[in-house]
GROMACS .gro file of C-alpha atoms in nm:
model
  356
    1UNK     CA    1   3.864  -5.939   2.337
    2UNK     CA    2   3.649  -5.849   2.034
    3UNK     CA    3   3.307  -6.023   1.974
    4UNK     CA    4   3.206  -6.213   1.707
    5UNK     CA    5   2.992  -5.921   1.495
    6UNK     CA    6   3.318  -5.742   1.525
    7UNK     CA    7   3.520  -6.010   1.380
    8UNK     CA    8   3.241  -6.070   1.079
    9UNK     CA    9   3.233  -5.696   1.049
   10UNK     CA   10   3.600  -5.636   0.975
   11UNK     CA   11   3.679  -6.032   0.832
   12UNK     CA   12   3.957  -6.084   1.071
   13UNK     CA   13   4.088  -6.302   1.334
   14UNK     CA   14   4.068  -6.221   1.722
   15UNK     CA   15   4.457  -6.255   1.704
   16UNK     CA   16   4.475  -6.012   1.427
   17UNK     CA   17   4.253  -5.750   1.653
   18UNK     CA   18   4.447  -5.787   1.989
   19UNK     CA   19   4.647  -5.516   2.132
   20UNK     CA   20   4.630  -5.243   1.837
   21UNK     CA   21   4.587  -5.460   1.554
   22UNK     CA   22   4.239  -5.324   1.517
   23UNK     CA   23   4.395  -5.003   1.409
   24UNK     CA   24   4.490  -5.139   1.091
   25UNK     CA   25   4.152  -5.132   1.007
   26UNK     CA   26   4.104  -4.729   1.044
   27UNK     CA   27   4.094  -4.519   0.748
   28UNK     CA   28   4.439  -4.355   0.707
   29UNK     CA   29   4.260  -4.026   0.733
   30UNK     CA   30   4.111  -4.088   1.064
   31UNK     CA   31   4.412  -4.270   1.220
   32UNK     CA   32   4.574  -3.985   1.399
   33UNK     CA   33   4.238  -3.858   1.531
   34UNK     CA   34   4.115  -4.160   1.647
   35UNK     CA   35   4.446  -4.260   1.836
   36UNK     CA   36   4.489  -3.907   2.029
   37UNK     CA   37   4.108  -3.938   2.100
   38UNK     CA   38   4.163  -4.256   2.279
   39UNK     CA   39   4.522  -4.221   2.428
   40UNK     CA   40   4.375  -3.893   2.567
   41UNK     CA   41   4.080  -4.051   2.739
   42UNK     CA   42   4.253  -4.372   2.824
   43UNK     CA   43   4.526  -4.113   3.007
   44UNK     CA   44   4.220  -3.938   3.176
   45UNK     CA   45   4.034  -4.260   3.236
   46UNK     CA   46   3.766  -4.093   3.079
   47UNK     CA   47   3.453  -4.221   2.834
   48UNK     CA   48   3.523  -4.122   2.461
   49UNK     CA   49   3.263  -4.113   2.179
   50UNK     CA   50   3.425  -4.125   1.849
   51UNK     CA   51   3.300  -4.183   1.458
   52UNK     CA   52   3.568  -4.307   1.166
   53UNK     CA   53   3.615  -4.508   0.882
   54UNK     CA   54   3.660  -4.886   0.969
   55UNK     CA   55   3.742  -5.133   0.688
   56UNK     CA   56   3.473  -5.392   0.636
   57UNK     CA   57   3.546  -5.740   0.510
   58UNK     CA   58   3.423  -5.629   0.190
   59UNK     CA   59   3.718  -5.396   0.151
   60UNK     CA   60   3.498  -5.095   0.156
   61UNK     CA   61   3.524  -4.854   0.437
   62UNK     CA   62   3.222  -4.785   0.605
   63UNK     CA   63   3.121  -4.524   0.925
   64UNK     CA   64   3.157  -4.673   1.288
   65UNK     CA   65   3.040  -4.489   1.623
   66UNK     CA   66   3.270  -4.611   1.891
   67UNK     CA   67   3.182  -4.582   2.249
   68UNK     CA   68   3.408  -4.661   2.515
   69UNK     CA   69   3.331  -4.673   2.884
   70UNK     CA   70   3.645  -4.747   3.155
   71UNK     CA   71   3.580  -5.026   3.406
   72UNK     CA   72   3.730  -5.062   3.748
   73UNK     CA   73   3.785  -5.394   3.950
   74UNK     CA   74   3.649  -5.454   4.300
   75UNK     CA   75   3.931  -5.215   4.478
   76UNK     CA   76   3.836  -4.946   4.237
   77UNK     CA   77   4.160  -4.993   4.028
   78UNK     CA   78   4.139  -4.902   3.636
   79UNK     CA   79   4.134  -5.232   3.421
   80UNK     CA   80   4.048  -5.087   3.087
   81UNK     CA   81   3.761  -5.004   2.881
   82UNK     CA   82   3.436  -5.185   2.742
   83UNK     CA   83   3.294  -5.042   2.426
   84UNK     CA   84   3.052  -5.118   2.150
   85UNK     CA   85   3.047  -4.983   1.794
   86UNK     CA   86   2.746  -4.904   1.562
   87UNK     CA   87   2.751  -4.897   1.155
   88UNK     CA   88   2.628  -4.559   1.084
   89UNK     CA   89   2.708  -4.552   0.744
   90UNK     CA   90   2.364  -4.476   0.605
   91UNK     CA   91   2.322  -4.200   0.870
   92UNK     CA   92   2.648  -4.043   0.760
   93UNK     CA   93   2.533  -4.058   0.369
   94UNK     CA   94   2.173  -3.896   0.481
   95UNK     CA   95   2.387  -3.612   0.651
   96UNK     CA   96   2.610  -3.573   0.379
   97UNK     CA   97   2.279  -3.533   0.118
   98UNK     CA   98   2.095  -3.305   0.397
   99UNK     CA   99   2.449  -3.099   0.395
  100UNK     CA  100   2.470  -3.075   0.024
  101UNK     CA  101   2.128  -2.950  -0.015
  102UNK     CA  102   2.164  -2.715   0.263
  103UNK     CA  103   2.493  -2.563   0.093
  104UNK     CA  104   2.291  -2.543  -0.254
  105UNK     CA  105   1.995  -2.402  -0.069
  106UNK     CA  106   2.236  -2.124   0.087
  107UNK     CA  107   2.397  -2.082  -0.264
  108UNK     CA  108   2.064  -2.006  -0.419
  109UNK     CA  109   1.923  -1.781  -0.148
  110UNK     CA  110   2.262  -1.588  -0.138
  111UNK     CA  111   2.222  -1.579  -0.519
  112UNK     CA  112   1.883  -1.446  -0.517
  113UNK     CA  113   1.994  -1.198  -0.204
  114UNK     CA  114   1.697  -1.411  -0.033
  115UNK     CA  115   1.717  -1.349   0.352
  116UNK     CA  116   1.555  -1.672   0.567
  117UNK     CA  117   1.394  -1.661   0.878
  118UNK     CA  118   1.258  -1.916   1.087
  119UNK     CA  119   0.986  -1.801   1.414
  120UNK     CA  120   0.929  -2.043   1.666
  121UNK     CA  121   0.563  -1.884   1.789
  122UNK     CA  122   0.514  -2.079   2.107
  123UNK     CA  123   0.863  -1.989   2.249
  124UNK     CA  124   0.876  -1.690   2.075
  125UNK     CA  125   1.216  -1.703   1.901
  126UNK     CA  126   1.307  -1.527   1.587
  127UNK     CA  127   1.602  -1.717   1.410
  128UNK     CA  128   1.766  -1.524   1.103
  129UNK     CA  129   2.024  -1.623   0.838
  130UNK     CA  130   2.307  -1.394   0.741
  131UNK     CA  131   2.152  -1.238   0.477
  132UNK     CA  132   1.830  -1.130   0.680
  133UNK     CA  133   2.079  -0.880   0.876
  134UNK     CA  134   2.215  -0.739   0.535
  135UNK     CA  135   1.852  -0.636   0.454
  136UNK     CA  136   1.825  -0.463   0.771
  137UNK     CA  137   2.150  -0.280   0.716
  138UNK     CA  138   2.319  -0.433   1.045
  139UNK     CA  139   2.577  -0.688   1.099
  140UNK     CA  140   2.515  -0.991   1.281
  141UNK     CA  141   2.731  -0.950   1.614
  142UNK     CA  142   2.729  -1.099   1.943
  143UNK     CA  143   2.428  -1.004   2.120
  144UNK     CA  144   2.242  -0.905   1.812
  145UNK     CA  145   1.888  -1.030   1.865
  146UNK     CA  146   1.697  -1.071   1.556
  147UNK     CA  147   1.348  -0.978   1.685
  148UNK     CA  148   1.482  -0.651   1.830
  149UNK     CA  149   1.674  -0.551   1.500
  150UNK     CA  150   1.348  -0.621   1.295
  151UNK     CA  151   1.114  -0.464   1.556
  152UNK     CA  152   1.380  -0.133   1.552
  153UNK     CA  153   1.414  -0.127   1.179
  154UNK     CA  154   1.048  -0.117   1.061
  155UNK     CA  155   0.876   0.171   0.931
  156UNK     CA  156   0.657   0.320   1.225
  157UNK     CA  157   0.374   0.380   0.948
  158UNK     CA  158   0.426   0.009   0.825
  159UNK     CA  159   0.387  -0.167   1.172
  160UNK     CA  160   0.018  -0.191   1.248
  161UNK     CA  161  -0.036  -0.350   0.878
  162UNK     CA  162   0.249  -0.596   0.945
  163UNK     CA  163   0.081  -0.698   1.253
  164UNK     CA  164  -0.234  -0.733   1.101
  165UNK     CA  165  -0.125  -0.961   0.854
  166UNK     CA  166   0.120  -1.163   1.096
  167UNK     CA  167  -0.189  -1.188   1.294
  168UNK     CA  168  -0.410  -1.313   1.039
  169UNK     CA  169  -0.159  -1.557   0.898
  170UNK     CA  170  -0.134  -1.710   1.252
  171UNK     CA  171  -0.473  -1.750   1.272
  172UNK     CA  172  -0.512  -1.938   0.925
  173UNK     CA  173  -0.717  -1.695   0.800
  174UNK     CA  174  -0.461  -1.591   0.492
  175UNK     CA  175  -0.110  -1.644   0.334
  176UNK     CA  176   0.180  -1.462   0.477
  177UNK     CA  177   0.242  -1.225   0.183
  178UNK     CA  178   0.335  -0.840   0.240
  179UNK     CA  179   0.543  -0.591   0.192
  180UNK     CA  180   0.676  -0.297   0.453
  181UNK     CA  181   0.957  -0.057   0.480
  182UNK     CA  182   1.284  -0.069   0.721
  183UNK     CA  183   1.487   0.212   0.824
  184UNK     CA  184   1.877   0.148   0.841
  185UNK     CA  185   2.093   0.284   1.105
  186UNK     CA  186   2.194   0.566   0.807
  187UNK     CA  187   1.855   0.677   0.788
  188UNK     CA  188   1.780   0.544   0.431
  189UNK     CA  189   1.438   0.333   0.376
  190UNK     CA  190   1.442   0.019   0.216
  191UNK     CA  191   1.134  -0.178   0.105
  192UNK     CA  192   1.091  -0.515   0.126
  193UNK     CA  193   0.884  -0.822   0.038
  194UNK     CA  194   0.811  -1.066   0.286
  195UNK     CA  195   0.645  -1.438   0.221
  196UNK     CA  196   0.602  -1.715   0.500
  197UNK     CA  197   0.418  -2.045   0.578
  198UNK     CA  198   0.244  -2.106   0.904
  199UNK     CA  199   0.291  -2.489   1.056
  200UNK     CA  200   0.007  -2.552   1.287
  201UNK     CA  201   0.018  -2.854   1.544
  202UNK     CA  202  -0.268  -3.126   1.530
  203UNK     CA  203  -0.508  -2.891   1.764
  204UNK     CA  204  -0.481  -2.590   1.496
  205UNK     CA  205  -0.271  -2.416   1.714
  206UNK     CA  206   0.026  -2.196   1.522
  207UNK     CA  207   0.369  -2.368   1.618
  208UNK     CA  208   0.598  -2.205   1.375
  209UNK     CA  209   0.627  -1.974   1.076
  210UNK     CA  210   0.902  -1.989   0.821
  211UNK     CA  211   0.955  -1.743   0.534
  212UNK     CA  212   1.209  -1.521   0.333
  213UNK     CA  213   1.263  -1.157   0.253
  214UNK     CA  214   1.411  -0.992  -0.034
  215UNK     CA  215   1.465  -0.623  -0.127
  216UNK     CA  216   1.226  -0.465  -0.368
  217UNK     CA  217   1.348  -0.094  -0.326
  218UNK     CA  218   1.466  -0.057  -0.681
  219UNK     CA  219   1.126  -0.198  -0.811
  220UNK     CA  220   0.922   0.060  -0.582
  221UNK     CA  221   1.189   0.349  -0.681
  222UNK     CA  222   1.121   0.271  -1.060
  223UNK     CA  223   0.716   0.253  -1.007
  224UNK     CA  224   0.744   0.574  -0.833
  225UNK     CA  225   0.977   0.747  -1.108
  226UNK     CA  226   0.694   0.607  -1.376
  227UNK     CA  227   0.408   0.732  -1.167
  228UNK     CA  228   0.603   1.074  -1.157
  229UNK     CA  229   0.661   1.085  -1.503
  230UNK     CA  230   0.285   0.985  -1.590
  231UNK     CA  231   0.154   1.220  -1.368
  232UNK     CA  232   0.371   1.477  -1.580
  233UNK     CA  233   0.216   1.329  -1.862
  234UNK     CA  234  -0.112   1.367  -1.733
  235UNK     CA  235  -0.094   1.748  -1.688
  236UNK     CA  236   0.048   1.804  -2.010
  237UNK     CA  237  -0.230   1.655  -2.189
  238UNK     CA  238  -0.477   1.822  -1.979
  239UNK     CA  239  -0.283   2.180  -2.064
  240UNK     CA  240  -0.298   2.044  -2.443
  241UNK     CA  241  -0.650   1.907  -2.440
  242UNK     CA  242  -0.758   2.245  -2.284
  243UNK     CA  243  -0.594   2.418  -2.558
  244UNK     CA  244  -0.704   2.223  -2.839
  245UNK     CA  245  -1.074   2.268  -2.718
  246UNK     CA  246  -1.033   2.630  -2.727
  247UNK     CA  247  -0.880   2.606  -3.087
  248UNK     CA  248  -1.175   2.402  -3.207
  249UNK     CA  249  -1.424   2.622  -3.033
  250UNK     CA  250  -1.266   2.898  -3.192
  251UNK     CA  251  -1.280   2.738  -3.556
  252UNK     CA  252  -1.644   2.631  -3.510
  253UNK     CA  253  -1.755   3.016  -3.414
  254UNK     CA  254  -1.562   3.167  -3.683
  255UNK     CA  255  -1.720   2.914  -3.913
  256UNK     CA  256  -2.078   3.053  -3.757
  257UNK     CA  257  -1.990   3.380  -3.805
  258UNK     CA  258  -1.897   3.355  -4.150
  259UNK     CA  259  -2.204   3.149  -4.242
  260UNK     CA  260  -2.422   3.445  -4.080
  261UNK     CA  261  -2.235   3.680  -4.257
  262UNK     CA  262  -2.294   3.503  -4.656
  263UNK     CA  263  -2.631   3.491  -4.822
  264UNK     CA  264  -2.485   3.249  -5.051
  265UNK     CA  265  -2.610   2.897  -5.063
  266UNK     CA  266  -2.270   2.769  -5.188
  267UNK     CA  267  -2.065   2.908  -4.903
  268UNK     CA  268  -2.320   2.804  -4.679
  269UNK     CA  269  -2.295   2.444  -4.779
  270UNK     CA  270  -1.924   2.455  -4.766
  271UNK     CA  271  -1.904   2.613  -4.466
  272UNK     CA  272  -2.140   2.352  -4.341
  273UNK     CA  273  -1.926   2.093  -4.441
  274UNK     CA  274  -1.655   2.232  -4.292
  275UNK     CA  275  -1.812   2.245  -3.947
  276UNK     CA  276  -1.889   1.887  -4.002
  277UNK     CA  277  -1.539   1.795  -4.030
  278UNK     CA  278  -1.425   1.998  -3.745
  279UNK     CA  279  -1.643   1.867  -3.500
  280UNK     CA  280  -1.572   1.484  -3.639
  281UNK     CA  281  -1.199   1.599  -3.569
  282UNK     CA  282  -1.315   1.731  -3.200
  283UNK     CA  283  -1.508   1.423  -3.130
  284UNK     CA  284  -1.199   1.184  -3.253
  285UNK     CA  285  -0.958   1.428  -3.020
  286UNK     CA  286  -1.203   1.424  -2.703
  287UNK     CA  287  -1.225   1.038  -2.765
  288UNK     CA  288  -0.811   1.028  -2.764
  289UNK     CA  289  -0.802   1.208  -2.451
  290UNK     CA  290  -1.043   1.039  -2.257
  291UNK     CA  291  -0.835   0.686  -2.353
  292UNK     CA  292  -0.496   0.890  -2.284
  293UNK     CA  293  -0.380   0.698  -2.595
  294UNK     CA  294  -0.268   0.894  -2.919
  295UNK     CA  295  -0.190   0.574  -3.125
  296UNK     CA  296  -0.518   0.359  -3.147
  297UNK     CA  297  -0.903   0.441  -3.049
  298UNK     CA  298  -1.202   0.233  -3.040
  299UNK     CA  299  -1.379   0.306  -3.341
  300UNK     CA  300  -1.726   0.162  -3.244
  301UNK     CA  301  -1.715   0.463  -2.962
  302UNK     CA  302  -1.601   0.721  -3.182
  303UNK     CA  303  -1.848   0.663  -3.469
  304UNK     CA  304  -2.134   0.665  -3.215
  305UNK     CA  305  -2.032   1.006  -3.081
  306UNK     CA  306  -2.004   1.138  -3.446
  307UNK     CA  307  -2.335   1.028  -3.558
  308UNK     CA  308  -2.485   1.139  -3.239
  309UNK     CA  309  -2.357   1.504  -3.315
  310UNK     CA  310  -2.440   1.492  -3.665
  311UNK     CA  311  -2.845   1.419  -3.590
  312UNK     CA  312  -3.110   1.701  -3.575
  313UNK     CA  313  -3.261   1.690  -3.227
  314UNK     CA  314  -3.584   1.505  -3.155
  315UNK     CA  315  -3.656   1.428  -3.591
  316UNK     CA  316  -3.440   1.141  -3.674
  317UNK     CA  317  -3.359   0.826  -3.471
  318UNK     CA  318  -3.081   0.624  -3.637
  319UNK     CA  319  -2.995   0.266  -3.481
  320UNK     CA  320  -2.626   0.190  -3.533
  321UNK     CA  321  -2.415  -0.136  -3.446
  322UNK     CA  322  -2.085  -0.130  -3.433
  323UNK     CA  323  -1.819  -0.418  -3.375
  324UNK     CA  324  -1.570  -0.329  -3.082
  325UNK     CA  325  -1.279  -0.288  -3.343
  326UNK     CA  326  -0.948  -0.088  -3.209
  327UNK     CA  327  -0.762   0.111  -3.502
  328UNK     CA  328  -0.501   0.340  -3.552
  329UNK     CA  329  -0.532   0.685  -3.544
  330UNK     CA  330  -0.401   0.751  -3.912
  331UNK     CA  331  -0.731   0.544  -3.990
  332UNK     CA  332  -0.990   0.678  -3.770
  333UNK     CA  333  -0.981   1.012  -3.884
  334UNK     CA  334  -1.026   0.933  -4.232
  335UNK     CA  335  -1.299   0.711  -4.138
  336UNK     CA  336  -1.478   0.905  -3.925
  337UNK     CA  337  -1.502   1.175  -4.221
  338UNK     CA  338  -1.618   0.919  -4.442
  339UNK     CA  339  -1.906   0.859  -4.186
  340UNK     CA  340  -1.980   1.204  -4.151
  341UNK     CA  341  -2.049   1.266  -4.491
  342UNK     CA  342  -2.254   0.937  -4.537
  343UNK     CA  343  -2.461   1.035  -4.234
  344UNK     CA  344  -2.490   1.419  -4.358
  345UNK     CA  345  -2.595   1.343  -4.696
  346UNK     CA  346  -2.852   1.070  -4.575
  347UNK     CA  347  -3.001   1.354  -4.342
  348UNK     CA  348  -2.971   1.594  -4.632
  349UNK     CA  349  -3.127   1.390  -4.926
  350UNK     CA  350  -3.350   1.160  -4.708
  351UNK     CA  351  -3.530   1.394  -4.530
  352UNK     CA  352  -3.507   1.746  -4.679
  353UNK     CA  353  -3.641   2.003  -4.470
  354UNK     CA  354  -3.600   1.810  -4.177
  355UNK     CA  355  -3.912   1.592  -4.273
  356UNK     CA  356  -3.966   1.379  -4.034
   0.00000   0.00000   0.00000
């Protein structure tokens, strides 16, 4: 027996469907599987639940869920099945779309080497995808528990901070964004970055947290190597600065001794000019060292330091105003010498004999 909804769906007559006639509408790819399920259930007098494609009256195949329950007479004798079917095509389409989305998501996370995790906070159950196990240097096997794997692998020095960040995130005080180290079974240390999002219930209680981990070991090793190289550079610069400073001081002392030993005004004038140039170069070098840049400098800072060293103490006040301009060192040096000449000559001829 087939009711009217079935007949409207298939577009066939009752006579065509009786016996095994209804199987003519089952899709060829599903026919053998459906027949096996039905025959097995029939032989064992059991209920069955199966899904298959059935030809619609329009000619297209649609997904059907078919449930059958065995029936018995008053004597307890098996009399057949009573069943009912549902059109589940839309559900199947949604399932297919979700499956395709999940496949694309898995492909993307694997391509980016991202491990995905989900923590049911209320049940305290942690779930990992396969990549998470690789990030912790273990093989996923029966009995391998994600939480124990995470706890055993976490670097002892990072445990307190990791717990703190997790607690703050579950309280809604911050985003779950942290870094920590894990120790693999071979003893190697790896740096991981973790992002997560907490989902809260309506009453504000943390329900679950979902997130990703990825390895940043190479990045951290590169940063450490760069920091080591920079420290070596800074040490070299300190040594060079010390030697250069001593050299400038020695040159200045020699100029001073030569000035003390001569009575020629022309020689004294030349030595004074030379000393001024040395001071200008000294100021430029010290400024370059302070900024740790030997390619460019702040012209305003450089000019201020030069003029300050040229002014007689307490006698002359010079008002200065500069724009904040960065110039290459090759330009700063001659500009400094020009400014030195201008200020020196201004003082020399505008204030003879240090006149106020």
